[in-house]
Amino acid sequence: MDFVMDRSALDDLKNAIRTIPDYPAPGIQFRDITTLLGDARAFRRAVDELVQPFAGLKIAKIAGIEARGFILGGAVAHQLSAGFVPVRKKGKLPHETVGMPYSLEYGDDEIEVHRDAVSRGERVLLVDDLVATGGTAEAAVKLLSSLGAEVVAACFIIDLPDLGGADRVRRLGVPVRTLVSFAGH
Ligand code: AMP
């Protein structure tokens, strides 16, 4: 999963991400990818780089985490000729669901997928825009695994390594690919 990306391409991607200080709470540096999504070259480059290690690996489904993981995951699914599975906040999906609770800094939350969204043994790639503490991604890996899917890897545009989320997902035995990283929260 290790790779060397052209430094100037990497800088371009990083520069396409806007940082909003103290949003949504004091002390948080919000990494806003809407600027990257609005930049045709950066969006294409980010999707190409997310996809690159997985071409030819027979990925059956992309699982995208609500909501920014839907935008990236849809594009990644198209590139890999895979299906797309939305991983949503509790109560949003219309058919029979399975859920997985996880802890946030303040309180708890739960993500859900449709029970029939993946089948036993299906090879799934998890996609989101950013991994912070890894709590959301960990819950998604456990949820998909509980349905018998094989989570082949997880990929994110942004890593916040000081929060340890990528390593948390790796400890579940799931390789992680990230494209750019930012220090701090
Ligand atoms: P976590 O479960 O802590 O890894 O948080 C990951 C989720 O929260 C992702 O869906 C991110 O989009 C969002 N998130 C967490 N921290 C930030 C941040 N600093 N900037 C933007 N999004 C964030």
CSV table of C-alpha atoms and ligand atoms in Angstrom, one decimal:
chain,number,residue,atom,x,y,z
A,1,MET,CA,0.0,0.0,0.0
A,2,ASP,CA,3.0,2.3,0.3
A,3,PHE,CA,3.6,4.5,-2.7
A,4,VAL,CA,5.5,7.6,-3.7
A,5,MET,CA,3.4,10.3,-5.2
A,6,ASP,CA,5.0,13.1,-7.2
A,7,ARG,CA,5.8,15.9,-4.7
A,8,SER,CA,4.3,18.7,-6.8
A,9,ALA,CA,1.1,16.7,-7.4
A,10,LEU,CA,0.9,16.1,-3.7
A,11,ASP,CA,1.4,19.8,-2.9
A,12,ASP,CA,-1.3,20.6,-5.4
A,13,LEU,CA,-3.7,18.3,-3.7
A,14,LYS,CA,-2.8,19.7,-0.3
A,15,ASN,CA,-3.1,23.3,-1.5
A,16,ALA,CA,-6.6,22.5,-2.9
A,17,ILE,CA,-7.8,21.7,0.6
A,18,ARG,CA,-9.1,24.7,2.6
A,19,THR,CA,-8.6,24.9,6.3
A,20,ILE,CA,-11.2,26.6,8.5
A,21,PRO,CA,-9.9,27.3,12.0
A,22,ASP,CA,-12.2,26.7,15.0
A,23,TYR,CA,-14.9,25.0,13.0
A,24,PRO,CA,-17.2,23.4,14.2
A,25,ALA,CA,-15.7,23.9,17.6
A,26,PRO,CA,-12.8,26.0,19.1
A,27,GLY,CA,-9.4,24.3,18.5
A,28,ILE,CA,-10.6,22.2,15.5
A,29,GLN,CA,-8.9,22.9,12.2
A,30,PHE,CA,-11.6,21.8,9.7
A,31,ARG,CA,-10.1,20.4,6.5
A,32,ASP,CA,-12.6,21.4,3.9
A,33,ILE,CA,-12.4,19.4,0.7
A,34,THR,CA,-15.2,21.3,-1.1
A,35,THR,CA,-12.4,23.5,-2.7
A,36,LEU,CA,-10.7,20.3,-3.9
A,37,LEU,CA,-13.9,18.9,-5.3
A,38,GLY,CA,-14.5,22.1,-7.1
A,39,ASP,CA,-11.1,22.0,-8.8
A,40,ALA,CA,-11.4,19.6,-11.8
A,41,ARG,CA,-7.7,18.7,-11.9
A,42,ALA,CA,-7.4,18.2,-8.1
A,43,PHE,CA,-10.6,16.1,-7.9
A,44,ARG,CA,-9.6,13.9,-10.8
A,45,ARG,CA,-6.0,13.5,-9.4
A,46,ALA,CA,-7.3,12.7,-5.9
A,47,VAL,CA,-9.6,10.0,-7.3
A,48,ASP,CA,-6.9,8.6,-9.5
A,49,GLU,CA,-4.5,8.4,-6.6
A,50,LEU,CA,-7.1,6.7,-4.3
A,51,VAL,CA,-7.8,4.1,-7.0
A,52,GLN,CA,-4.3,3.4,-8.2
A,53,PRO,CA,-3.3,0.5,-5.9
A,54,PHE,CA,-6.6,-1.2,-6.2
A,55,ALA,CA,-7.0,-1.6,-10.0
A,56,GLY,CA,-7.0,-5.3,-10.8
A,57,LEU,CA,-7.7,-6.3,-7.2
A,58,LYS,CA,-11.2,-7.4,-8.0
A,59,ILE,CA,-12.9,-5.0,-5.7
A,60,ALA,CA,-16.7,-5.8,-5.8
A,61,LYS,CA,-18.0,-2.9,-3.7
A,62,ILE,CA,-16.9,0.5,-2.5
A,63,ALA,CA,-18.3,1.5,0.9
A,64,GLY,CA,-18.5,5.3,1.3
A,65,ILE,CA,-19.0,6.9,4.6
A,66,GLU,CA,-21.7,9.7,4.8
A,67,ALA,CA,-21.4,12.3,3.4
A,68,ARG,CA,-18.1,13.2,1.8
A,69,GLY,CA,-17.3,9.5,1.4
A,70,PHE,CA,-20.3,9.3,-1.0
A,71,ILE,CA,-18.8,11.8,-3.4
A,72,LEU,CA,-15.4,10.2,-3.5
A,73,GLY,CA,-16.7,6.7,-3.2
A,74,GLY,CA,-19.0,7.1,-6.2
A,75,ALA,CA,-16.1,8.2,-8.4
A,76,VAL,CA,-13.8,5.5,-7.1
A,77,ALA,CA,-16.6,2.9,-7.7
A,78,HIS,CA,-16.9,4.1,-11.3
A,79,GLN,CA,-13.1,3.9,-11.9
A,80,LEU,CA,-12.9,0.3,-10.4
A,81,SER,CA,-16.2,-0.9,-12.1
A,82,ALA,CA,-17.4,-1.7,-8.6
A,83,GLY,CA,-20.8,-1.3,-6.9
A,84,PHE,CA,-21.3,1.4,-4.2
A,85,VAL,CA,-22.6,0.9,-0.7
A,86,PRO,CA,-23.6,3.9,1.4
A,87,VAL,CA,-22.6,3.8,5.1
A,88,ARG,CA,-25.1,6.1,6.7
A,89,LYS,CA,-25.9,7.7,10.0
A,90,LYS,CA,-28.5,5.8,12.0
A,91,GLY,CA,-32.1,6.1,10.7
A,92,LYS,CA,-31.5,7.3,7.2
A,93,LEU,CA,-31.6,4.0,5.2
A,94,PRO,CA,-35.1,2.8,4.2
A,95,HIS,CA,-34.7,-1.0,4.1
A,96,GLU,CA,-33.6,-3.5,6.8
A,97,THR,CA,-30.4,-2.3,8.3
A,98,VAL,CA,-27.6,-3.5,10.6
A,99,GLY,CA,-25.8,-0.9,12.8
A,100,MET,CA,-22.6,-0.4,14.7
A,101,PRO,CA,-22.3,2.1,17.5
A,102,TYR,CA,-19.1,4.1,18.0
A,103,SER,CA,-17.8,6.7,20.5
A,104,LEU,CA,-17.3,10.3,19.7
A,105,GLU,CA,-15.4,12.9,21.8
A,106,TYR,CA,-18.8,13.8,23.3
A,107,GLY,CA,-21.3,11.0,23.4
A,108,ASP,CA,-22.0,8.1,21.0
A,109,ASP,CA,-23.2,7.7,17.4
A,110,GLU,CA,-24.2,4.8,15.2
A,111,ILE,CA,-23.6,4.0,11.5
A,112,GLU,CA,-25.8,1.6,9.4
A,113,VAL,CA,-25.8,-0.2,6.1
A,114,HIS,CA,-28.5,-2.2,4.5
A,115,ARG,CA,-28.4,-5.8,5.6
A,116,ASP,CA,-28.3,-7.0,1.9
A,117,ALA,CA,-25.7,-4.3,0.8
A,118,VAL,CA,-22.8,-6.7,0.8
A,119,SER,CA,-22.6,-10.5,0.6
A,120,ARG,CA,-20.4,-13.0,2.4
A,121,GLY,CA,-16.8,-13.0,1.0
A,122,GLU,CA,-17.4,-9.9,-1.1
A,123,ARG,CA,-14.2,-7.7,-1.5
A,124,VAL,CA,-15.0,-4.2,-0.2
A,125,LEU,CA,-12.9,-1.0,-0.2
A,126,LEU,CA,-13.8,1.6,2.4
A,127,VAL,CA,-13.6,5.3,1.3
A,128,ASP,CA,-13.9,8.6,3.2
A,129,ASP,CA,-12.4,12.0,2.9
A,130,LEU,CA,-10.4,12.1,6.2
A,131,VAL,CA,-9.3,9.8,9.0
A,132,ALA,CA,-9.0,11.5,12.4
A,133,THR,CA,-9.4,9.3,15.4
A,134,GLY,CA,-10.4,6.4,13.2
A,135,GLY,CA,-13.5,5.7,15.3
A,136,THR,CA,-15.9,6.0,12.3
A,137,ALA,CA,-13.7,3.9,10.0
A,138,GLU,CA,-13.2,1.3,12.7
A,139,ALA,CA,-17.0,1.0,13.1
A,140,ALA,CA,-17.5,0.7,9.4
A,141,VAL,CA,-14.9,-2.0,9.1
A,142,LYS,CA,-16.5,-4.0,11.9
A,143,LEU,CA,-20.0,-3.5,10.4
A,144,LEU,CA,-19.0,-4.7,7.0
A,145,SER,CA,-17.0,-7.6,8.4
A,146,SER,CA,-20.0,-8.6,10.6
A,147,LEU,CA,-21.9,-9.1,7.3
A,148,GLY,CA,-19.1,-11.4,6.0
A,149,ALA,CA,-17.5,-8.9,3.7
A,150,GLU,CA,-13.7,-8.9,3.3
A,151,VAL,CA,-12.5,-5.3,3.8
A,152,VAL,CA,-9.5,-5.2,1.5
A,153,ALA,CA,-8.3,-1.7,2.5
A,154,ALA,CA,-9.5,1.7,3.6
A,155,CYS,CA,-8.5,4.9,1.7
A,156,PHE,CA,-8.8,8.6,2.6
A,157,ILE,CA,-7.5,11.8,1.0
A,158,ILE,CA,-6.4,13.2,4.4
A,159,ASP,CA,-4.7,11.7,7.4
A,160,LEU,CA,-4.4,13.5,10.7
A,161,PRO,CA,-1.6,11.3,12.0
A,162,ASP,CA,-1.4,12.9,15.4
A,163,LEU,CA,-4.8,11.4,16.2
A,164,GLY,CA,-3.7,7.9,15.3
A,165,GLY,CA,-6.7,6.9,13.3
A,166,ALA,CA,-4.9,5.3,10.3
A,167,ASP,CA,-2.9,3.0,12.7
A,168,ARG,CA,-6.1,2.2,14.6
A,169,VAL,CA,-7.6,0.8,11.3
A,170,ARG,CA,-4.4,-1.0,10.4
A,171,ARG,CA,-4.5,-2.7,13.8
A,172,LEU,CA,-7.8,-4.3,12.6
A,173,GLY,CA,-5.7,-5.9,9.8
A,174,VAL,CA,-6.9,-3.5,7.2
A,175,PRO,CA,-4.3,-1.7,5.1
A,176,VAL,CA,-4.8,2.1,4.9
A,177,ARG,CA,-3.9,4.5,2.0
A,178,THR,CA,-3.9,8.2,2.6
A,179,LEU,CA,-2.7,10.9,0.2
A,180,VAL,CA,-1.9,14.0,2.3
A,181,SER,CA,-1.5,14.6,6.0
A,182,PHE,CA,-1.9,17.6,8.3
A,183,ALA,CA,-0.3,17.9,11.8
A,184,GLY,CA,-2.6,18.5,14.8
A,185,HIS,CA,-6.3,18.2,15.1
B,1,AMP,P1,-12.9,10.0,13.1
B,1,AMP,O1,-14.0,9.0,13.3
B,1,AMP,O2,-12.4,10.7,14.3
B,1,AMP,O3,-11.7,9.4,12.3
B,1,AMP,O4,-13.5,11.2,12.2
B,1,AMP,C1,-13.7,11.0,10.9
B,1,AMP,C2,-14.9,11.7,10.3
B,1,AMP,O5,-15.1,13.0,10.8
B,1,AMP,C3,-14.7,11.8,8.8
B,1,AMP,O6,-16.0,11.5,8.2
B,1,AMP,C4,-14.3,13.3,8.6
B,1,AMP,O7,-15.0,13.8,7.5
B,1,AMP,C5,-14.8,14.0,9.9
B,1,AMP,N1,-13.7,14.9,10.4
B,1,AMP,C6,-13.0,14.6,11.6
B,1,AMP,N2,-12.1,15.6,11.9
B,1,AMP,C7,-12.2,16.4,10.8
B,1,AMP,C8,-11.5,17.7,10.5
B,1,AMP,N3,-10.5,18.1,11.3
B,1,AMP,N4,-11.8,18.3,9.3
B,1,AMP,C9,-12.8,17.8,8.5
B,1,AMP,N5,-13.5,16.6,8.8
B,1,AMP,C10,-13.2,16.0,9.9
